[in-house]
Short mmCIF file of C-alpha atoms in Angstrom, two decimals:
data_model
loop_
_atom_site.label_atom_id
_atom_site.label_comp_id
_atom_site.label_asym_id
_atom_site.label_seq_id
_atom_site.Cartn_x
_atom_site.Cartn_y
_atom_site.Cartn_z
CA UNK A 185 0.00 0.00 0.00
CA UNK A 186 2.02 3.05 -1.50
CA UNK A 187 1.32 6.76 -1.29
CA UNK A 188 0.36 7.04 -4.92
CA UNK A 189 -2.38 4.09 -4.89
CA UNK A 190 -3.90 5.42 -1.97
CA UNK A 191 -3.62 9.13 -3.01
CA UNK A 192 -5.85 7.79 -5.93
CA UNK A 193 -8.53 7.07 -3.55
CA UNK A 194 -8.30 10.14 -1.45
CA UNK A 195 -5.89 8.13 1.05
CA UNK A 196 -3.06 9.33 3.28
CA UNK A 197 -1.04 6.17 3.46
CA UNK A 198 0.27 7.37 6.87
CA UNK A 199 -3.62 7.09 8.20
CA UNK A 200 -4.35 3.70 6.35
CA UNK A 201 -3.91 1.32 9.61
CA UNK A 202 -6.25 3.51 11.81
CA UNK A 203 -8.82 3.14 8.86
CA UNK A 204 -8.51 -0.89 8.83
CA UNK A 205 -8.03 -0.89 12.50
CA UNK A 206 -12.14 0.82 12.97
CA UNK A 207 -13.15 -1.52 10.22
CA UNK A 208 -11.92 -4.41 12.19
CA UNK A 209 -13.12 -3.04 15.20
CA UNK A 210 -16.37 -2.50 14.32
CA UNK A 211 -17.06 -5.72 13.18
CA UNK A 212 -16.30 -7.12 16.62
CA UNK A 213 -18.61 -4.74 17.86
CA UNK A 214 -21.62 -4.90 15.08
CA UNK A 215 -21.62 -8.89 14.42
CA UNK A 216 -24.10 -9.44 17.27
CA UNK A 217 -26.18 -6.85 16.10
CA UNK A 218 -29.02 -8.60 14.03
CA UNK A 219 -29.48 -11.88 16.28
CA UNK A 220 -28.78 -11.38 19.77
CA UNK A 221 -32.04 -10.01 20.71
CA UNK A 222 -33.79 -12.40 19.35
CA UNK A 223 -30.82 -14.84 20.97
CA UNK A 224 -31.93 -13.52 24.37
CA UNK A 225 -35.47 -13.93 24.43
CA UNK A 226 -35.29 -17.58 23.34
CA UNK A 227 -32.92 -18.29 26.23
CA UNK A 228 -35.24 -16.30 29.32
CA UNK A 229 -35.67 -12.51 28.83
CA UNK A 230 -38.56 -10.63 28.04
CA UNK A 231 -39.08 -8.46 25.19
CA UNK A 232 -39.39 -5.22 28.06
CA UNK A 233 -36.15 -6.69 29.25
CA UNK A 234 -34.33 -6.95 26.20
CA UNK A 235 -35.98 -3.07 25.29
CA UNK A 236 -34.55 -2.27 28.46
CA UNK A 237 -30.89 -3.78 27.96
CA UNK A 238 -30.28 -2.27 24.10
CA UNK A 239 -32.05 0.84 25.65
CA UNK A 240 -29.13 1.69 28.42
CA UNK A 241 -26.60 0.57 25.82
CA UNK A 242 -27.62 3.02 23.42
CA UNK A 243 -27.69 5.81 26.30
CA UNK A 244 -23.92 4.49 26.76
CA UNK A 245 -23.15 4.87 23.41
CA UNK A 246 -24.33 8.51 23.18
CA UNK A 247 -22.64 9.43 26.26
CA UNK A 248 -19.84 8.04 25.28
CA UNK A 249 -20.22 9.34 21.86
CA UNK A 250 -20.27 13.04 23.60
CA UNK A 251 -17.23 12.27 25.46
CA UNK A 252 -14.80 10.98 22.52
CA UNK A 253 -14.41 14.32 21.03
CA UNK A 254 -13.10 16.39 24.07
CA UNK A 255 -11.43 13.35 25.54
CA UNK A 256 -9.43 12.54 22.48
CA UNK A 257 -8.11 16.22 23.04
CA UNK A 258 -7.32 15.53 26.35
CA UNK A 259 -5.92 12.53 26.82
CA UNK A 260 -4.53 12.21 22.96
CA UNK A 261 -6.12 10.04 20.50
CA UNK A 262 -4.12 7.04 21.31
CA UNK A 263 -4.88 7.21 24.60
CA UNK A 264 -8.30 7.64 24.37
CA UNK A 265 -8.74 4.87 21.36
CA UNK A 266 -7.41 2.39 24.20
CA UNK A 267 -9.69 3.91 27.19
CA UNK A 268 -12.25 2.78 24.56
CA UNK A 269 -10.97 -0.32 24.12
CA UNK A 270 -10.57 -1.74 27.62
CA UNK A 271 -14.13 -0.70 28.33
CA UNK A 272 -15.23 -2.62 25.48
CA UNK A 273 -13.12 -5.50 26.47
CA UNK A 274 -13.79 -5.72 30.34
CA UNK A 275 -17.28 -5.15 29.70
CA UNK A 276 -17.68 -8.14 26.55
CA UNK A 277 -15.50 -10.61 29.32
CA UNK A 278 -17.90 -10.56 31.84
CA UNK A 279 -21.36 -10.05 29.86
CA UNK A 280 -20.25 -13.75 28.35
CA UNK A 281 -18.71 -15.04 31.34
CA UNK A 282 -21.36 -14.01 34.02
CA UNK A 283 -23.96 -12.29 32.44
CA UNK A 284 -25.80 -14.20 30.12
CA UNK A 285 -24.96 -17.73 31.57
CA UNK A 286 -27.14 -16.15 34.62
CA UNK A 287 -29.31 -13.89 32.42
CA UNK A 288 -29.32 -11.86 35.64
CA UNK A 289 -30.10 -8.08 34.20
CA UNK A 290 -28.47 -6.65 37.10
CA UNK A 291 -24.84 -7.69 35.27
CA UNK A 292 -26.06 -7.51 32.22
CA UNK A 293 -27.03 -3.81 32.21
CA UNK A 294 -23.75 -2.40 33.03
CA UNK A 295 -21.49 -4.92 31.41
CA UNK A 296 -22.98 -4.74 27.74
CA UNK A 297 -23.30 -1.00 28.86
CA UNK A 298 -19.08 -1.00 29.43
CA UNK A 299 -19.35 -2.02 25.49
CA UNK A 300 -21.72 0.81 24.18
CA UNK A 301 -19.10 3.36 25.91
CA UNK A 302 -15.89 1.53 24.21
CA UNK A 303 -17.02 1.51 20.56
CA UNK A 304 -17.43 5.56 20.47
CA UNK A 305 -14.09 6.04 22.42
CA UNK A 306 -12.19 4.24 20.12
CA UNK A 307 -14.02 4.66 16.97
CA UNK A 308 -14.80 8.77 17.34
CA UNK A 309 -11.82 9.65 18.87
CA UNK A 310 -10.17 8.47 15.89
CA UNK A 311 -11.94 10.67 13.82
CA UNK A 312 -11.01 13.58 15.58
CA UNK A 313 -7.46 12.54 14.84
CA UNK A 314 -8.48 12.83 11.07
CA UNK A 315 -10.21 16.02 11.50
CA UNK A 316 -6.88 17.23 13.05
CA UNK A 317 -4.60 15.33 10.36
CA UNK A 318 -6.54 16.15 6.73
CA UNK A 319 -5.96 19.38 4.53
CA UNK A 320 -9.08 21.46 4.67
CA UNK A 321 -9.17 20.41 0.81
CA UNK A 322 -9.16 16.94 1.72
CA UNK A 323 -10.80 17.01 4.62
CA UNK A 324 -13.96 15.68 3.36
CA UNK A 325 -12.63 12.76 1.86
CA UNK A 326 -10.93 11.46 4.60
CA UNK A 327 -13.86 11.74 6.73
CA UNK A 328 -15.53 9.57 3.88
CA UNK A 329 -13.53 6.90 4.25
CA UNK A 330 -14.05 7.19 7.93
CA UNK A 331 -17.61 6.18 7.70
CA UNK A 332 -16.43 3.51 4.86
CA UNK A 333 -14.74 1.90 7.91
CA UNK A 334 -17.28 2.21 10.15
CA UNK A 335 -20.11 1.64 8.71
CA UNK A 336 -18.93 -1.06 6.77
CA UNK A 337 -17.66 -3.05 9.63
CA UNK A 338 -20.60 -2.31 12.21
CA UNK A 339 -23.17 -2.59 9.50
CA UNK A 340 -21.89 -5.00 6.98
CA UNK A 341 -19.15 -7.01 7.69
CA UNK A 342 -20.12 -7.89 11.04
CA UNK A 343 -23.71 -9.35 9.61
CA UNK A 344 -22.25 -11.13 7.02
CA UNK A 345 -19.50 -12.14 9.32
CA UNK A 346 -22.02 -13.61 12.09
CA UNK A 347 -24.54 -15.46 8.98
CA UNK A 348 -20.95 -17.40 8.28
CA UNK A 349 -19.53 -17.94 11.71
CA UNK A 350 -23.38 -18.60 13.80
CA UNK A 351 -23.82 -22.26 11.98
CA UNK A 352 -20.23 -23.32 12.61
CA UNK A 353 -19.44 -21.77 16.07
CA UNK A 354 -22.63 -21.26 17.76
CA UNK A 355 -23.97 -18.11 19.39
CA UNK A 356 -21.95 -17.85 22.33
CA UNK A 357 -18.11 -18.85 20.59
CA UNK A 358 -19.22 -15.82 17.64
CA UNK A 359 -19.91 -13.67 20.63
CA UNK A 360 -16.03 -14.41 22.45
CA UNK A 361 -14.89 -14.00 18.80
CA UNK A 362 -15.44 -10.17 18.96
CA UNK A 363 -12.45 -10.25 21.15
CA UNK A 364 -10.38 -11.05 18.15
CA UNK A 365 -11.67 -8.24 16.03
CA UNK A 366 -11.10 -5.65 18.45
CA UNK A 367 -7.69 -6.57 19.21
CA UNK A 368 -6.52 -6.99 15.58
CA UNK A 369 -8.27 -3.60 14.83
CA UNK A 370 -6.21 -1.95 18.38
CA UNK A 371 -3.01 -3.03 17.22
CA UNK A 372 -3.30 -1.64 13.40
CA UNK A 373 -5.21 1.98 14.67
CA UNK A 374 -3.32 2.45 17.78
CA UNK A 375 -0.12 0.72 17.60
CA UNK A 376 0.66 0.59 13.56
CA UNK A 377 -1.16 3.75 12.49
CA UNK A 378 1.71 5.95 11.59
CA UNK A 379 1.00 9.43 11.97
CA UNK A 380 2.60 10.89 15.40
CA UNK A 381 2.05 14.89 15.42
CA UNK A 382 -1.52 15.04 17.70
CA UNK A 383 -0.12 15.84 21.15
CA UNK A 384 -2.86 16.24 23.50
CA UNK A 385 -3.73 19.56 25.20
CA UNK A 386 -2.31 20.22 28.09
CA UNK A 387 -3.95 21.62 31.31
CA UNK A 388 -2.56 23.07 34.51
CA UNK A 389 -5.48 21.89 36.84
CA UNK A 390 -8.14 19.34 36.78
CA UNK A 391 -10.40 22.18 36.97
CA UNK A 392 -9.17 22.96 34.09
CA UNK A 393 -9.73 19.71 32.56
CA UNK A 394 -13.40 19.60 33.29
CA UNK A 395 -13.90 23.29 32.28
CA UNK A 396 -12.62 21.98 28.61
CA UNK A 397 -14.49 19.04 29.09
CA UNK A 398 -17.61 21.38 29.16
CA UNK A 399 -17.24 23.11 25.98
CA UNK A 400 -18.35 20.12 24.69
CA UNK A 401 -21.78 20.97 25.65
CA UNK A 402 -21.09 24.69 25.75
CA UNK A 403 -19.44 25.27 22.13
CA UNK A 404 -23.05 24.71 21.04
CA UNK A 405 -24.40 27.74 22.70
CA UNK A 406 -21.05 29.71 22.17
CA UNK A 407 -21.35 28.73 18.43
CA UNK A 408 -24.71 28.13 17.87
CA UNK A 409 -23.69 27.10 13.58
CA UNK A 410 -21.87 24.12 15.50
CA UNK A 411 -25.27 23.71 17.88
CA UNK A 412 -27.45 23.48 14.43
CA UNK A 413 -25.06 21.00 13.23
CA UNK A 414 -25.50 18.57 16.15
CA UNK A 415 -29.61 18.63 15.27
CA UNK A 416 -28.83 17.67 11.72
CA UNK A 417 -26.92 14.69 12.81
CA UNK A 418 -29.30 13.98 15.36
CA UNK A 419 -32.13 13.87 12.22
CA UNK A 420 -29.64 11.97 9.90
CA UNK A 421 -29.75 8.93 11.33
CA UNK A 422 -33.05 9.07 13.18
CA UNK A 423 -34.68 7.81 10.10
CA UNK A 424 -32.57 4.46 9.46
CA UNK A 425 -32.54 3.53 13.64
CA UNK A 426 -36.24 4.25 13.36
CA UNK A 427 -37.15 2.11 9.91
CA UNK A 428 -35.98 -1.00 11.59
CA UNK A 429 -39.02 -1.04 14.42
CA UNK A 430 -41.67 -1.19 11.74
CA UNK A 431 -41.09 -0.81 8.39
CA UNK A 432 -40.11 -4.75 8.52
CA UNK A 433 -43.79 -5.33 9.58
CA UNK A 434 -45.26 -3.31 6.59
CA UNK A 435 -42.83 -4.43 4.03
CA UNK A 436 -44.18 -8.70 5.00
CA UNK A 437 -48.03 -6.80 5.35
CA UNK A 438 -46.95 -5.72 1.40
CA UNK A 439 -46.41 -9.58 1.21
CA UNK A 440 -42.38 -9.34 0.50
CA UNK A 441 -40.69 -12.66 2.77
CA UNK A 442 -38.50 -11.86 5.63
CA UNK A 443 -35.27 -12.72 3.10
CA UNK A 444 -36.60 -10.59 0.84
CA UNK A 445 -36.71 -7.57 3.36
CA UNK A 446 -33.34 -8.56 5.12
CA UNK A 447 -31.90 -8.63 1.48
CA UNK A 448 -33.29 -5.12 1.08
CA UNK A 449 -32.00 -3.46 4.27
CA UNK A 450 -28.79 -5.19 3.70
CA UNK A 451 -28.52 -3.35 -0.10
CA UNK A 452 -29.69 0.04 1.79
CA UNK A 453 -26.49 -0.25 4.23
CA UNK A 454 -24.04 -0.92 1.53
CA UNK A 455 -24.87 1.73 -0.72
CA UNK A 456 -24.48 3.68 2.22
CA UNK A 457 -20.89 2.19 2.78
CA UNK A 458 -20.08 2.67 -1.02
CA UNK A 459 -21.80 6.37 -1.01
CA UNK A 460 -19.61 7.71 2.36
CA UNK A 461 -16.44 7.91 0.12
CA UNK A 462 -18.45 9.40 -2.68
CA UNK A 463 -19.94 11.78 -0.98
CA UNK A 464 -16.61 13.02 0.74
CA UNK A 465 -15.00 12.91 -3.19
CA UNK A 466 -17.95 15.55 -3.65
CA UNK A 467 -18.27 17.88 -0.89
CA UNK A 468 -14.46 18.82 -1.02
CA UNK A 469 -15.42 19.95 -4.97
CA UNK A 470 -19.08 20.80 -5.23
CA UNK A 471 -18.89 22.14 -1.70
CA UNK A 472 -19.82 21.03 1.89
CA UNK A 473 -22.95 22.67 2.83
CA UNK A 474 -24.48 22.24 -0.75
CA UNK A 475 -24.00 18.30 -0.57
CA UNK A 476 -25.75 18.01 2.92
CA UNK A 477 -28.38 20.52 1.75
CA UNK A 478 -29.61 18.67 -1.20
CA UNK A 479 -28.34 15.55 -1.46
CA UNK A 480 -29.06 14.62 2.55
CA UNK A 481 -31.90 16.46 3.50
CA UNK A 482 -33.45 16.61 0.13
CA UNK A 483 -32.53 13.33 -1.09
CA UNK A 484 -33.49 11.82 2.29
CA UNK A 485 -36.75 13.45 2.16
CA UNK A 486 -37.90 12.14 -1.20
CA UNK A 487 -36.29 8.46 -0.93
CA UNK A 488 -38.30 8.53 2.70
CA UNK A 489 -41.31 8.56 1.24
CA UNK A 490 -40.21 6.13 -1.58
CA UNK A 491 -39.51 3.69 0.77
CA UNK A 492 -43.87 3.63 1.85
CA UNK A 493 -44.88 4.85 -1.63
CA UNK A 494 -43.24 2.45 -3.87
CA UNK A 495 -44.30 -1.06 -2.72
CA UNK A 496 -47.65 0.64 -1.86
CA UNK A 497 -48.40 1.80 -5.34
CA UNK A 498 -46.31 -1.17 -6.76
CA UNK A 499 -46.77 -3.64 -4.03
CA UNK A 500 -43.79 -6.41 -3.71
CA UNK A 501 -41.82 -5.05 -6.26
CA UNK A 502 -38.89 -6.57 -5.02
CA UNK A 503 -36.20 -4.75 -7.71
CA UNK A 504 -38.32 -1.24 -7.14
CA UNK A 505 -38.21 -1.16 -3.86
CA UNK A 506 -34.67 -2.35 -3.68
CA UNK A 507 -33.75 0.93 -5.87
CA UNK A 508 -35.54 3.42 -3.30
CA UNK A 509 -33.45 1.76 -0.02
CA UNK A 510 -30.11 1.78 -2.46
CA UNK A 511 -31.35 5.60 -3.06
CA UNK A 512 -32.18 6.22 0.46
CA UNK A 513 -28.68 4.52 2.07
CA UNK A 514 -26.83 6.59 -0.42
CA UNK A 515 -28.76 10.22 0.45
CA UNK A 516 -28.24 9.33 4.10
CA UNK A 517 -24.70 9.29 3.65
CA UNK A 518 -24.67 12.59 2.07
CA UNK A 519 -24.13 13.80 5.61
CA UNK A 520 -20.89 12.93 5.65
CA UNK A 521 -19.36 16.46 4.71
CA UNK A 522 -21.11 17.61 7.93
CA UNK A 523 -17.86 16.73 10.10
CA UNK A 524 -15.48 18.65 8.07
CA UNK A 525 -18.21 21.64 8.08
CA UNK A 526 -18.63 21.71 11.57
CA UNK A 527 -14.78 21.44 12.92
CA UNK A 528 -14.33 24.18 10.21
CA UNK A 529 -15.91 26.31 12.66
CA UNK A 530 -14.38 25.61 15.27
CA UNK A 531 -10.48 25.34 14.41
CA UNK A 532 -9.52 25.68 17.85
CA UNK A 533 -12.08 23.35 19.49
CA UNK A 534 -12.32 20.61 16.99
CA UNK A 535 -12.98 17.84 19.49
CA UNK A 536 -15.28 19.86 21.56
CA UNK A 537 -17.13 20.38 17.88
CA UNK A 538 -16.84 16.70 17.54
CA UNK A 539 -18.34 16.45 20.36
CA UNK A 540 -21.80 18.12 19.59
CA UNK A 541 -21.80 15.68 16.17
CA UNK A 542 -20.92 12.67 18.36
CA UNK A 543 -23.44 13.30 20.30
CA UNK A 544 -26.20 13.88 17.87
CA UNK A 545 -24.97 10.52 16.41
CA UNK A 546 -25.82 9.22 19.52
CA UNK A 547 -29.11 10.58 20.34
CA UNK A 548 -30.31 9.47 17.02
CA UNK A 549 -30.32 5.57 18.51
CA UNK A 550 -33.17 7.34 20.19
CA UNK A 551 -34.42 10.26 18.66
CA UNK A 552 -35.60 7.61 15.51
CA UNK A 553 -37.35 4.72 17.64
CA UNK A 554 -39.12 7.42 19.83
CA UNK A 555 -40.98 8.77 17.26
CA UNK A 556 -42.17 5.70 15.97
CA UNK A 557 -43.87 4.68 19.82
CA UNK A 558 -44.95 8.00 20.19
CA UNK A 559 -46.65 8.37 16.75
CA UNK A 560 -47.54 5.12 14.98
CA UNK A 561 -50.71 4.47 16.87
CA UNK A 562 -52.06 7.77 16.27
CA UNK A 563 -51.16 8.71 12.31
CA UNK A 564 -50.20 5.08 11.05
CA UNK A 565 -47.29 3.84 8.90
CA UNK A 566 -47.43 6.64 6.41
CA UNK A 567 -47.73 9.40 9.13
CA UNK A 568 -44.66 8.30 10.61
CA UNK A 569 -42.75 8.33 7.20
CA UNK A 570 -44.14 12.14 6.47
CA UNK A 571 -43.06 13.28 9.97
CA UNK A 572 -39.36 11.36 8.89
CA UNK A 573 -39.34 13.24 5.35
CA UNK A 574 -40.26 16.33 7.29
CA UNK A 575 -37.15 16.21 9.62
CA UNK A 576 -34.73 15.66 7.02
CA UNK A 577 -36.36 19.01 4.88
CA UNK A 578 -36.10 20.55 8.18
CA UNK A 579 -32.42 19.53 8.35
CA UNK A 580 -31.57 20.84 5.00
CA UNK A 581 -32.92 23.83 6.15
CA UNK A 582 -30.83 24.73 8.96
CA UNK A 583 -27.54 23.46 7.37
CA UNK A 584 -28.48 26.52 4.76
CA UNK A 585 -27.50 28.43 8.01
CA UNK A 586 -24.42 26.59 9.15
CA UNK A 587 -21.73 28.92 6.71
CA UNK A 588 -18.44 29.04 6.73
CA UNK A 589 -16.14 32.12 7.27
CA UNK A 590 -15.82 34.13 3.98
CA UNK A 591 -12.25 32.88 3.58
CA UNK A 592 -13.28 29.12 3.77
CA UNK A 593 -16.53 29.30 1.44
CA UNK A 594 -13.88 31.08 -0.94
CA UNK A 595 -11.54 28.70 -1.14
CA UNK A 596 -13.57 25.85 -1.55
CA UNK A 597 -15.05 27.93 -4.51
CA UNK A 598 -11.81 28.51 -5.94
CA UNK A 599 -10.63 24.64 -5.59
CA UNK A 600 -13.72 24.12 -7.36
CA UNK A 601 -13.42 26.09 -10.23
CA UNK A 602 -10.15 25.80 -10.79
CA UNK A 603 -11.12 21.79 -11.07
CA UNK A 604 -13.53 22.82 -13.77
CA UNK A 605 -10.87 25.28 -15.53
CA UNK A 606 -8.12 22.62 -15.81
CA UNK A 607 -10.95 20.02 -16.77
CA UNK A 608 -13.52 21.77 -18.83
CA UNK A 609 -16.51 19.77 -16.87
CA UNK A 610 -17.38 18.59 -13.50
CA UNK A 611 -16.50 14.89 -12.70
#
């Protein structure tokens, strides 16, 4: 892996490991992801009790999620990325050793909760590191390929990983095997990934430490551009966590099989995978703001709608329907210029920035389910979807309010055109 095959891609070879080392990561951490609920109740919990134990994790996460950004400054990205990964590990040794063998919620809370605050320390504080690391030019891109790792291991990999590994090893042997991904991916982020000029910020008091730590929760008032930007990630991925607790039941109502619906999610999450390099490629040329704007909020919007309308006018169109989730996983992942947008504004404070986004990421988990208990019984399937479309307008609306400084929006023109110059056409 050379500088100029990588460079083709966008790529800083010195920042390769620390991309494989998330992807491996976060397929230790996603392969449980579609079975072990389901894994739980057939071996003595409750639905309420398994709500209850993804619930807490999730709150993890997003604390956690907060955290990353202002801890990465901190402590360092290194040191933080392995903070993140002896949570994950203490908590996944005694979930499997004590906790379910005793199904005793009461170990199980906090020890699958130690997991849902390691993932975002390792993962996120990572990406600070990039925000720190990229050109502003390139900055986009290498974000991209941030959420290529991530989303491709928690999302992807790890599902296909666990459909492979479930027959041969069992359920409880695929679980332990986490351990393996997690380590392989610490040893190629922290220990291999080359790059050695983030030093952490140093602090004369610990009062001083927790008035930094604050400005992760206070940059958003200070800066209120960077407090928008943590609302449109929190409506990014709202819609996706929220699809999952009942468009599976309309899509079978439609009459498409469970296969056929798994096979369609599945196609929605790897266009998004494939589409979170694209859209960084595009948002350092067409601009930022402008890709989030109408590719994620707009694109969102429609492709929302075309996930109800389209086997609804159609019915189990199975190739249809599978075009509007490949349309809609690819116009979610127009969000991923927001990062680069957001630490733009905040040059000084990029992990306290991070934070905000981090921790809209997180609330999302919530944000998307919520609205589905809160609303479904009241204005049906296609009520929920119009209030989803109407969040992601919404969002494209206040990221036309979240501008750079003069200087910035100018020299992303200029890159721009001078592309086109030297070109003759945009490609």
């Amino acid at each position: 892996m050379n500088q100029g095959v990588l460079g083709r891609f966008g790529m800083d070879s010195k920042m390769a490991f620390g991309y494989l080392g998330v992807l491996l990561f976060m397929i230790g951490d996603g392969l449980e992801q579609g079975w072990l609920s389901s894994y739980l109740l057939d071996n003595g919990l409750t639905i309420q009790q398994s709500a209850l134990l993804f619930s807490v994790y999730g709150l993890a996460a997003a604390i956690a999620a907060w955290l990353s950004g202002v801890l990465a400054e901190i402590l360092g990205p290194r040191k933080a990325m392995t903070l993140g990964l002896g949570l994950f590990v203490l908590g996944t040794l005694v979930f499997l050793t004590i906790g379910i063998p005793t199904m005793n919620l009461a170990i199980m809370i906090p020890t699958y909760s130690l997991r849902g605050l390691g993932y975002p320390l390792f993962a996120y504080s990572f990406l600070v590191w990039l925000t720190y690391y990229a050109p502003s030019k390139k900055l986009g891109t290498a974000i991209g390929w941030f959420w290529v790792a991530f989303a491709g291991g928690l999302n992807v990999l790890g599902a296909y990983y666990s459909s492979f590994a479930l027959p041969i090893l069992g359920e409880m042997k695929t679980l332990w095997s986490a351990l393996i991904f997690v380590f392989l991916g610490a040893i190629f982020a922290i220990l291999l990934n080359k790059d050695d000029s983030i030093n952490n910020k140093q602090f004369k008091t610990k009062a001083d430490v927790f008035k930094y730590m604050a400005t992760g929760i206070t940059i958003a008032f200070k800066k209120p551009k960077v407090g928008l930007g943590g609302i449109v990630r929190t409506i990014n991925t709202a819609g996706a966590y929220g699809f999952v607790v009942f468009l599976p039941a309309y899509m079978m109502d439609i009459g498409f099989t469970r296969m056929e619906w798994l096979q369609i999610y599945g196609a929605l999450w790897s266009s998004n995978v494939i589409f979170n390099l694209i859209w960084g490629f595009i948002g350092d040329k067409l601009g930022w703001r402008s890709t989030i704007m109408w590719f994620g909020g707009v694109g969102c919007a429609i492709f929302t709608a075309a996930l109800y309308y389209v086997p609804a006018v159609m019915g189990p169109n199975y190739m249809a329907t599978l075009l509007a989730a490949i349309c809609f996983g690819a116009c979610v992942a127009a969000y991923v210029p927001l990062s680069a947008l957001i630490t733009s504004l905040a040059p000084d404070n990029k992990g306290a920035a991070m934070s905000v986004l981090n921790l809209g990421a997180g609330l999302s988990t919530f944000i998307g389910p919520v609205i589905v208990g809160i609303f479904i019984g009241s204005v049906g399937t296609v009520g929920v979807i119009w209030i989803y479309s109407g969040l992601y307008l919404l969002s494209a609306i206040l990221t036309k309010f979240i501008t750079l400084p003069q200087e910035q929006e100018k020299s992303q023109s200029t890159y721009f055109n001078t592309l086109k110059d030297a070109s003759g056409s945009y490609k």
